[in-house]
Amino acid sequence: MSESHTQPSSRSRTLQNWNPENPETWDSKIAWRTLWISTFSLTIGFCVWYLVSAVAPKLNEVGFDLSTGQLYWLVAIPGLSGGLLRLIYMFLPPLVGTRLLVGVTSLLFIVPMIGWFQAIQNPQTPYWWLMVLAAMTGIGGGCFSGYMPSTGYFFPKRLAGTALGLQAGLGNFGVSLIQFLGPWVMGFGLLGMGMFAPQKGADGTPLHVYNAAIVLVPWAILASILAFAVLKNVPVKANFRQQIDIFGNKNTWILTLIYIMTFGAFAGFAAQLALIINNTFGKDSVFATSGEYALSELPLGASFAFLAPLIGSLVRALWGPLCDKYGGALWTFVGGVGMTLSCAVAAFFLNPTSPSQFWYFLAAMLVLFFFTGIGNAGTFKQMPMILPPRQAGGVIGWTAAIASFGPFVVGVALTMTSVQSFFIGATIYFVICTVLAWIFYARPNAPFPG
């Protein structure tokens, strides 16, 4: 057979003769180029999804008057909208193709960024509109359930752990990026933004909180241009009815519960961590209000919140090759054990008698996020190994959709119960999911090793 018949054609927008499992019909350059461009867009998407968590701790400092409960709800709403949008995005890859999916989505990121840029400048912005803008940021999290299955179409199973680990890990890095970049750019005027007057912080210093909302707009535009100019589609087609057959496979449900543990915890704790720290140990805690300690002596959530998701994201990206080598099931189980133990330790320090106990809590959370990275990498390696390609893409999208409700669930739970009680409940859930991972996937002679 001639090379023209065996090599995938890249002249049209849809690749022909594409089969990643056959070296003669797979082009690694196309696959990796697709991965890097879609991951660039996904990283910006996660920045958009967690934009509210970066600006919420600063809103009252620049003139807003929001209660603790209102702030928790505001940070929780992107999790709800992101999860709902993932239920839509999970069906899009075989319907619209990678090129259109990434190109259009990158442009949609701009809408909530501009909305928040305008709203933050006016402390009289009504709370209902802030909630609408928070819901709009869900597009940044929703696209994950389209991007990841799409990437799975481009790589053979032997590289699935590495490819999906890199995309998810570097995409998740957007959580940490916005929580670090946001507070940093709030401290000065961006180039060409001198027309917008700074607001005043609690201590009278100028604050450009709105900068966090606008700084990534040019990069979203670049991501869209790259997608339309470079990306291709693969000939994987399925209608809605064909795609819902994943729900007849029990692995769909087991892996969903497990991924709620790994990514749901990552997303939920990352979104609320700054507020948890401020309300338990920092500027809004009993230690501050009692006057026992000076505000300058207390840890501030915004200064540390980015560390935890940074660790989880990097571990997820780096653990992919290990998952390819040793299998995902082992690492999913290891991640569950580590998360269970570290969450229990963190809960112990959530009824503190001294602000200094913050450092023990922070250490436990950093360890917890380390193991979320391992668990996330392991779970996503399992899916393409256990399931056929089209079903694997659907299950990746579905599990990602349900787990992305994490920020909403955590936020709502924190308005209904104490932080310590929630962490105890999370620990119990982690135990259950870790046992499931062992019984079905990780133990010797497990029914579904992968």
Coordinates of C-alpha atoms in Angstrom, one line a residue:
M1 CA 0.0 0.0 0.0
S2 CA 1.4 3.4 -0.9
E3 CA 2.3 6.0 1.7
S4 CA -0.4 8.3 0.4
H5 CA -3.0 5.7 1.4
T6 CA -1.5 4.9 4.8
Q7 CA -0.6 8.4 6.1
P8 CA -3.4 10.6 7.5
S9 CA -4.1 13.5 5.1
S10 CA -3.8 16.9 6.8
R11 CA -4.7 19.1 3.9
S12 CA -8.4 19.3 4.8
R13 CA -9.9 20.3 8.1
T14 CA -10.8 16.7 8.8
L15 CA -8.0 14.1 8.9
Q16 CA -8.4 11.1 6.8
N17 CA -7.2 7.5 7.5
W18 CA -6.6 8.4 11.1
N19 CA -6.0 5.6 13.6
P20 CA -3.7 6.3 16.5
E21 CA -3.2 2.6 17.3
N22 CA -1.7 2.1 13.8
P23 CA 1.8 3.7 13.4
E24 CA 1.1 4.0 9.7
T25 CA -2.0 6.1 10.1
W26 CA -0.9 8.2 13.0
D27 CA 1.0 11.5 12.8
S28 CA 2.6 12.3 16.2
K29 CA 3.3 15.9 15.1
I30 CA -0.4 16.6 14.5
A31 CA -1.3 14.9 17.8
W32 CA 1.2 16.9 19.9
R33 CA 0.4 20.2 18.1
T34 CA -3.2 19.6 18.9
L35 CA -2.4 18.9 22.5
W36 CA -0.4 22.1 23.1
I37 CA -2.8 24.5 21.4
S38 CA -5.9 23.0 23.2
T39 CA -4.0 22.9 26.5
F40 CA -3.1 26.6 26.1
S41 CA -6.8 27.4 25.6
L42 CA -7.7 25.1 28.5
T43 CA -5.3 26.9 30.9
I44 CA -6.9 30.2 30.1
G45 CA -10.3 28.5 30.6
F46 CA -9.4 27.5 34.1
C47 CA -8.2 31.0 34.9
V48 CA -11.6 32.2 33.8
W49 CA -13.4 29.5 35.9
Y50 CA -11.5 30.5 39.0
L51 CA -11.5 34.3 38.4
V52 CA -14.2 34.8 41.0
S53 CA -12.2 32.9 43.7
A54 CA -9.3 35.3 43.0
V55 CA -11.3 38.6 43.2
A56 CA -13.9 37.6 45.9
P57 CA -11.6 38.1 48.9
K58 CA -10.9 41.7 47.7
L59 CA -14.4 42.8 46.9
N60 CA -15.3 44.2 50.3
E61 CA -11.9 46.0 50.4
V62 CA -12.9 48.1 47.4
G63 CA -16.4 49.1 48.5
F64 CA -18.7 46.1 48.2
D65 CA -20.7 45.0 51.2
L66 CA -21.0 41.2 51.0
S67 CA -21.6 38.8 53.8
T68 CA -19.5 35.7 54.4
G69 CA -22.4 33.6 53.1
Q70 CA -22.8 35.7 50.0
L71 CA -19.1 35.4 49.2
Y72 CA -19.2 31.6 49.6
W73 CA -22.2 31.4 47.2
L74 CA -20.5 33.8 44.7
V75 CA -17.4 31.5 44.6
A76 CA -19.6 28.4 44.5
I77 CA -21.7 29.4 41.4
P78 CA -19.0 28.8 38.8
G79 CA -18.8 25.2 40.0
L80 CA -22.5 24.8 39.3
S81 CA -22.5 26.4 35.9
G82 CA -19.2 24.7 35.0
G83 CA -20.7 21.3 35.8
L84 CA -23.9 22.0 33.8
L85 CA -21.9 23.2 30.8
R86 CA -19.7 20.1 31.0
L87 CA -22.8 18.0 30.6
I88 CA -23.2 19.8 27.2
Y89 CA -19.6 19.9 26.2
M90 CA -19.2 16.1 26.7
F91 CA -21.3 15.6 23.6
L92 CA -19.6 18.2 21.4
P93 CA -16.3 16.6 20.2
P94 CA -17.9 14.1 17.8
L95 CA -20.5 16.6 16.7
V96 CA -18.5 19.8 16.0
G97 CA -14.8 18.6 15.9
T98 CA -11.8 19.9 17.7
R99 CA -11.0 22.9 15.6
L100 CA -14.4 24.6 16.0
L101 CA -14.7 23.5 19.6
V102 CA -11.4 25.1 20.7
G103 CA -11.7 28.2 18.5
V104 CA -15.1 29.3 19.5
T105 CA -14.7 28.4 23.1
S106 CA -11.6 30.5 23.4
L107 CA -13.5 33.5 22.2
L108 CA -16.3 32.9 24.6
F109 CA -13.8 33.2 27.5
I110 CA -13.7 36.9 26.8
V111 CA -17.3 37.6 27.7
P112 CA -17.2 36.9 31.5
M113 CA -13.7 38.5 31.7
I114 CA -15.0 41.8 30.3
G115 CA -18.2 41.5 32.4
W116 CA -16.2 41.2 35.7
F117 CA -13.8 44.0 34.5
Q118 CA -16.7 46.4 34.4
A119 CA -18.6 45.1 37.5
I120 CA -15.6 45.3 39.9
Q121 CA -15.2 49.0 39.1
N122 CA -18.6 49.8 40.6
P123 CA -19.3 48.7 44.2
Q124 CA -23.0 49.5 43.6
T125 CA -23.2 46.5 41.1
P126 CA -26.2 44.5 42.3
Y127 CA -25.5 41.1 43.8
W128 CA -27.7 39.3 41.4
W129 CA -25.6 40.6 38.5
L130 CA -22.4 39.4 40.2
M131 CA -24.1 36.0 40.5
V132 CA -24.9 36.0 36.7
L133 CA -21.3 37.0 35.9
A134 CA -20.0 34.2 38.2
A135 CA -22.2 31.7 36.3
M136 CA -20.7 33.0 33.0
T137 CA -17.2 32.0 34.2
G138 CA -18.4 28.4 34.1
I139 CA -17.5 28.3 30.4
G140 CA -13.9 28.0 31.5
G141 CA -14.5 24.8 33.4
G142 CA -17.2 23.5 31.1
C143 CA -14.9 23.2 28.1
F144 CA -12.8 20.6 29.9
S145 CA -15.4 17.9 29.1
G146 CA -15.0 18.7 25.5
Y147 CA -11.2 19.2 25.2
M148 CA -10.2 16.1 27.1
P149 CA -12.2 13.6 25.1
S150 CA -11.1 15.4 21.9
T151 CA -7.5 15.0 22.8
G152 CA -8.1 11.3 23.5
Y153 CA -9.0 10.8 19.8
F154 CA -5.4 11.9 18.8
F155 CA -3.3 9.6 20.9
P156 CA -2.8 5.8 21.2
K157 CA -3.6 4.1 24.4
R158 CA 0.1 3.6 25.3
L159 CA 0.4 7.4 25.5
A160 CA -3.0 8.2 26.9
G161 CA -1.7 8.7 30.5
T162 CA 1.0 11.1 29.4
A163 CA -1.2 13.1 27.0
L164 CA -4.3 13.4 29.2
G165 CA -2.1 14.0 32.3
L166 CA -0.3 16.9 30.6
Q167 CA -3.4 18.5 29.3
A168 CA -5.4 18.1 32.5
G169 CA -2.5 19.1 34.7
L170 CA -1.4 22.1 32.7
G171 CA -5.0 23.1 32.3
N172 CA -5.6 22.8 36.0
F173 CA -2.6 25.1 36.4
G174 CA -4.9 27.9 35.4
V175 CA -6.5 27.6 38.9
S176 CA -3.1 28.5 40.5
L177 CA -2.2 31.0 37.8
I178 CA -5.2 33.2 38.3
Q179 CA -5.0 33.0 42.1
F180 CA -1.3 34.1 41.9
L181 CA -1.5 36.4 38.9
G182 CA -4.7 38.1 40.0
P183 CA -3.5 39.5 43.3
W184 CA -0.2 40.5 41.7
V185 CA -1.7 42.6 38.9
M186 CA -4.2 44.2 41.3
G187 CA -1.2 46.2 42.7
F188 CA -0.5 48.3 39.7
G189 CA -1.9 49.8 36.5
L190 CA -1.6 47.7 33.4
L191 CA -0.1 49.2 30.2
G192 CA -2.7 51.3 28.5
M193 CA -5.2 51.1 31.4
G194 CA -4.4 54.5 33.0
M195 CA -7.9 55.7 32.1
F196 CA -9.3 53.5 34.8
A197 CA -8.9 55.0 38.3
P198 CA -7.7 52.6 41.0
Q199 CA -9.9 51.8 44.0
K200 CA -8.8 52.1 47.6
G201 CA -8.0 49.1 49.8
A202 CA -8.8 48.9 53.5
D203 CA -5.4 50.6 54.4
G204 CA -5.9 53.3 51.7
T205 CA -3.5 51.8 49.2
P206 CA -4.5 51.8 45.5
L207 CA -6.0 48.6 44.2
H208 CA -6.7 47.6 40.6
V209 CA -8.8 44.6 41.3
Y210 CA -10.4 44.8 37.9
N211 CA -7.0 44.0 36.3
A212 CA -7.4 40.4 37.2
A213 CA -10.4 40.2 35.0
I214 CA -8.9 41.8 31.9
V215 CA -5.2 40.7 31.9
L216 CA -5.8 37.4 30.0
V217 CA -8.1 38.7 27.2
P218 CA -5.3 39.0 24.6
W219 CA -4.2 35.5 25.3
A220 CA -7.8 34.1 24.8
I221 CA -7.8 35.9 21.4
L222 CA -4.5 34.3 20.5
A223 CA -5.7 30.9 21.5
S224 CA -8.7 31.2 19.2
I225 CA -6.5 32.4 16.3
L226 CA -4.2 29.4 16.8
A227 CA -7.1 27.0 16.9
F228 CA -8.7 28.1 13.7
A229 CA -5.4 28.4 11.9
V230 CA -3.8 25.1 13.0
L231 CA -6.2 22.5 14.5
K232 CA -7.8 19.6 12.6
N233 CA -10.7 17.3 13.2
V234 CA -10.6 13.5 13.4
P235 CA -13.3 11.4 11.8
V236 CA -15.0 10.3 15.0
K237 CA -18.7 10.8 14.7
A238 CA -21.6 9.9 17.1
N239 CA -25.1 11.3 17.6
F240 CA -26.6 11.9 21.0
R241 CA -28.3 8.6 21.3
Q242 CA -25.1 6.7 20.5
Q243 CA -23.2 8.6 23.1
I244 CA -25.5 7.8 26.0
D245 CA -24.7 4.1 25.9
I246 CA -21.9 4.8 28.4
F247 CA -24.5 4.8 31.2
G248 CA -25.1 1.1 30.7
N249 CA -21.5 0.4 31.8
K250 CA -21.0 0.1 35.5
N251 CA -17.5 1.4 35.2
T252 CA -19.0 4.8 34.3
W253 CA -20.6 5.1 37.7
I254 CA -17.7 3.7 39.8
L255 CA -15.2 6.0 38.0
T256 CA -17.6 8.9 38.5
L257 CA -17.6 8.4 42.3
I258 CA -13.8 8.1 42.3
Y259 CA -13.3 11.2 40.1
I260 CA -15.6 13.2 42.4
M261 CA -13.1 12.3 45.1
T262 CA -10.0 13.3 43.2
F263 CA -11.0 16.2 40.9
G264 CA -14.1 17.2 42.9
A265 CA -11.9 17.8 45.9
F266 CA -9.2 19.5 43.9
A267 CA -11.7 21.9 42.3
G268 CA -13.9 22.5 45.4
F269 CA -11.1 23.0 47.9
A270 CA -9.1 25.2 45.4
A271 CA -12.1 27.5 44.9
Q272 CA -12.9 28.0 48.6
L273 CA -9.4 27.7 50.1
A274 CA -8.7 31.5 50.3
L275 CA -12.1 32.1 52.0
I276 CA -11.6 29.2 54.4
I277 CA -8.2 30.5 55.4
N278 CA -9.4 34.1 55.9
N279 CA -12.5 33.0 57.8
T280 CA -10.7 30.5 60.0
F281 CA -7.3 32.0 60.6
G282 CA -7.0 35.3 58.9
K283 CA -8.5 38.8 58.6
D284 CA -12.2 37.6 59.1
S285 CA -11.5 35.1 61.9
V286 CA -12.2 35.3 65.6
F287 CA -8.5 36.1 66.1
A288 CA -8.8 39.3 64.1
T289 CA -12.2 40.4 65.4
S290 CA -11.1 39.8 69.0
G291 CA -8.2 42.2 68.7
E292 CA -5.9 39.6 70.2
Y293 CA -3.6 39.7 67.2
A294 CA -2.7 42.5 64.7
L295 CA -4.0 42.0 61.2
S296 CA -0.5 42.1 59.9
E297 CA 0.4 39.1 61.9
L298 CA -2.3 36.9 60.5
P299 CA -2.0 34.8 57.3
L300 CA -4.1 36.0 54.4
G301 CA -5.8 33.5 52.2
A302 CA -5.0 35.2 48.9
S303 CA -1.3 34.9 49.7
F304 CA -1.3 31.1 50.0
A305 CA -4.3 29.9 48.1
F306 CA -2.4 29.4 44.8
L307 CA 0.1 27.0 46.3
A308 CA -2.3 24.1 46.7
P309 CA -3.7 23.9 43.2
L310 CA -0.2 24.6 41.8
I311 CA 1.0 21.4 43.5
G312 CA -2.0 19.3 42.4
S313 CA -1.7 20.5 38.8
L314 CA 2.0 19.9 38.5
V315 CA 1.7 16.4 40.0
R316 CA -1.1 15.5 37.6
A317 CA 1.0 16.7 34.6
L318 CA 4.1 14.9 35.8
W319 CA 2.5 11.6 36.8
G320 CA 1.2 10.7 33.4
P321 CA 4.3 8.7 32.3
L322 CA 4.2 6.8 35.6
C323 CA 0.6 5.9 34.9
D324 CA 1.5 4.7 31.5
K325 CA 4.3 2.5 33.0
Y326 CA 2.5 1.1 36.0
G327 CA -1.1 1.5 35.2
G328 CA -3.7 4.0 36.4
A329 CA -5.4 1.8 39.0
L330 CA -2.5 1.6 41.3
W331 CA -2.0 5.4 41.4
T332 CA -5.8 6.1 41.8
F333 CA -5.7 3.9 44.9
V334 CA -2.5 5.6 46.2
G335 CA -4.1 9.0 45.6
G336 CA -7.2 8.0 47.6
V337 CA -5.2 6.8 50.6
G338 CA -3.1 10.0 50.7
M339 CA -6.2 12.2 50.3
T340 CA -8.0 10.4 53.1
L341 CA -5.1 10.7 55.6
S342 CA -4.3 14.4 54.8
C343 CA -8.0 15.5 54.9
A344 CA -8.3 13.9 58.3
V345 CA -5.3 15.8 59.5
A346 CA -6.5 19.1 58.1
A347 CA -9.9 18.6 59.8
F348 CA -8.1 18.4 63.2
F349 CA -6.8 22.0 62.9
L350 CA -10.1 23.6 61.8
N351 CA -11.2 24.5 65.3
P352 CA -8.0 26.4 66.1
T353 CA -7.0 27.9 69.4
S354 CA -4.1 29.9 67.9
P355 CA -3.4 31.5 64.5
S356 CA -0.1 29.6 64.4
Q357 CA -2.1 26.4 63.8
F358 CA -2.6 27.7 60.3
W359 CA 0.7 26.4 59.2
Y360 CA -0.2 22.8 60.2
F361 CA -3.5 23.2 58.3
L362 CA -1.7 24.6 55.2
A363 CA 0.8 21.7 55.3
A364 CA -2.0 19.1 55.4
M365 CA -3.8 20.8 52.5
L366 CA -0.6 20.9 50.4
V367 CA -0.2 17.2 50.9
L368 CA -3.9 16.6 50.1
F369 CA -3.5 18.5 46.8
F370 CA -0.4 16.5 46.0
F371 CA -2.4 13.3 46.2
T372 CA -5.3 14.8 44.2
G373 CA -2.8 15.1 41.4
I374 CA -1.8 11.5 41.6
G375 CA -5.4 10.3 41.8
N376 CA -6.5 12.5 38.9
A377 CA -3.7 11.2 36.7
G378 CA -4.5 7.6 37.6
T379 CA -8.2 7.8 37.0
F380 CA -7.9 9.4 33.6
K381 CA -5.4 6.8 32.6
Q382 CA -7.8 4.1 33.5
M383 CA -10.7 5.3 31.3
P384 CA -9.1 4.7 27.9
M385 CA -7.7 1.4 29.0
I386 CA -10.9 0.0 30.4
L387 CA -13.4 1.4 27.8
P388 CA -13.4 1.4 23.9
P389 CA -12.3 4.8 22.4
R390 CA -15.7 6.4 21.8
Q391 CA -17.0 5.3 25.2
A392 CA -13.8 6.4 26.9
G393 CA -14.3 9.9 25.5
G394 CA -17.8 10.0 26.7
V395 CA -16.9 8.7 30.2
I396 CA -14.1 11.2 30.4
G397 CA -16.5 14.0 29.6
W398 CA -19.2 12.7 32.0
T399 CA -17.0 12.1 35.0
A400 CA -15.3 15.5 34.5
A401 CA -18.8 17.1 34.3
I402 CA -20.0 15.6 37.6
A403 CA -16.8 16.2 39.5
S404 CA -16.7 19.8 38.4
F405 CA -19.7 20.5 40.7
G406 CA -17.0 20.3 43.4
P407 CA -16.7 24.1 43.9
F408 CA -20.5 24.4 44.1
V409 CA -21.0 21.5 46.6
V410 CA -18.1 22.7 48.8
G411 CA -19.4 26.3 48.8
V412 CA -23.0 25.4 49.6
A413 CA -21.8 22.9 52.3
L414 CA -19.7 25.6 53.9
T415 CA -22.8 27.8 54.2
M416 CA -24.8 25.0 55.9
T417 CA -22.3 23.5 58.4
S418 CA -18.9 24.2 60.0
V419 CA -15.7 23.9 58.1
Q420 CA -14.5 21.2 60.4
S421 CA -17.7 19.1 60.0
F422 CA -17.4 19.4 56.2
F423 CA -13.8 18.1 56.2
I424 CA -14.8 15.2 58.4
G425 CA -17.6 14.3 56.0
A426 CA -15.2 14.6 53.0
T427 CA -12.8 12.2 54.8
I428 CA -15.5 9.6 55.1
Y429 CA -16.3 9.9 51.4
F430 CA -12.7 9.5 50.5
V431 CA -12.5 6.3 52.5
I432 CA -15.5 4.9 50.5
C433 CA -14.1 5.8 47.1
T434 CA -10.6 4.4 48.0
V435 CA -12.2 1.1 48.9
L436 CA -14.0 1.0 45.6
A437 CA -10.8 1.7 43.7
W438 CA -9.1 -1.2 45.5
I439 CA -11.9 -3.7 45.0
F440 CA -12.6 -3.0 41.3
Y441 CA -9.3 -1.9 39.9
A442 CA -6.2 -2.0 42.0
R443 CA -6.2 -5.3 44.0
P444 CA -4.6 -8.5 42.6
N445 CA -7.0 -10.2 40.1
A446 CA -9.3 -7.1 40.1
P447 CA -12.1 -7.4 37.6
F448 CA -11.1 -4.2 35.7
P449 CA -7.4 -3.6 35.9
G450 CA -6.1 -0.7 33.9

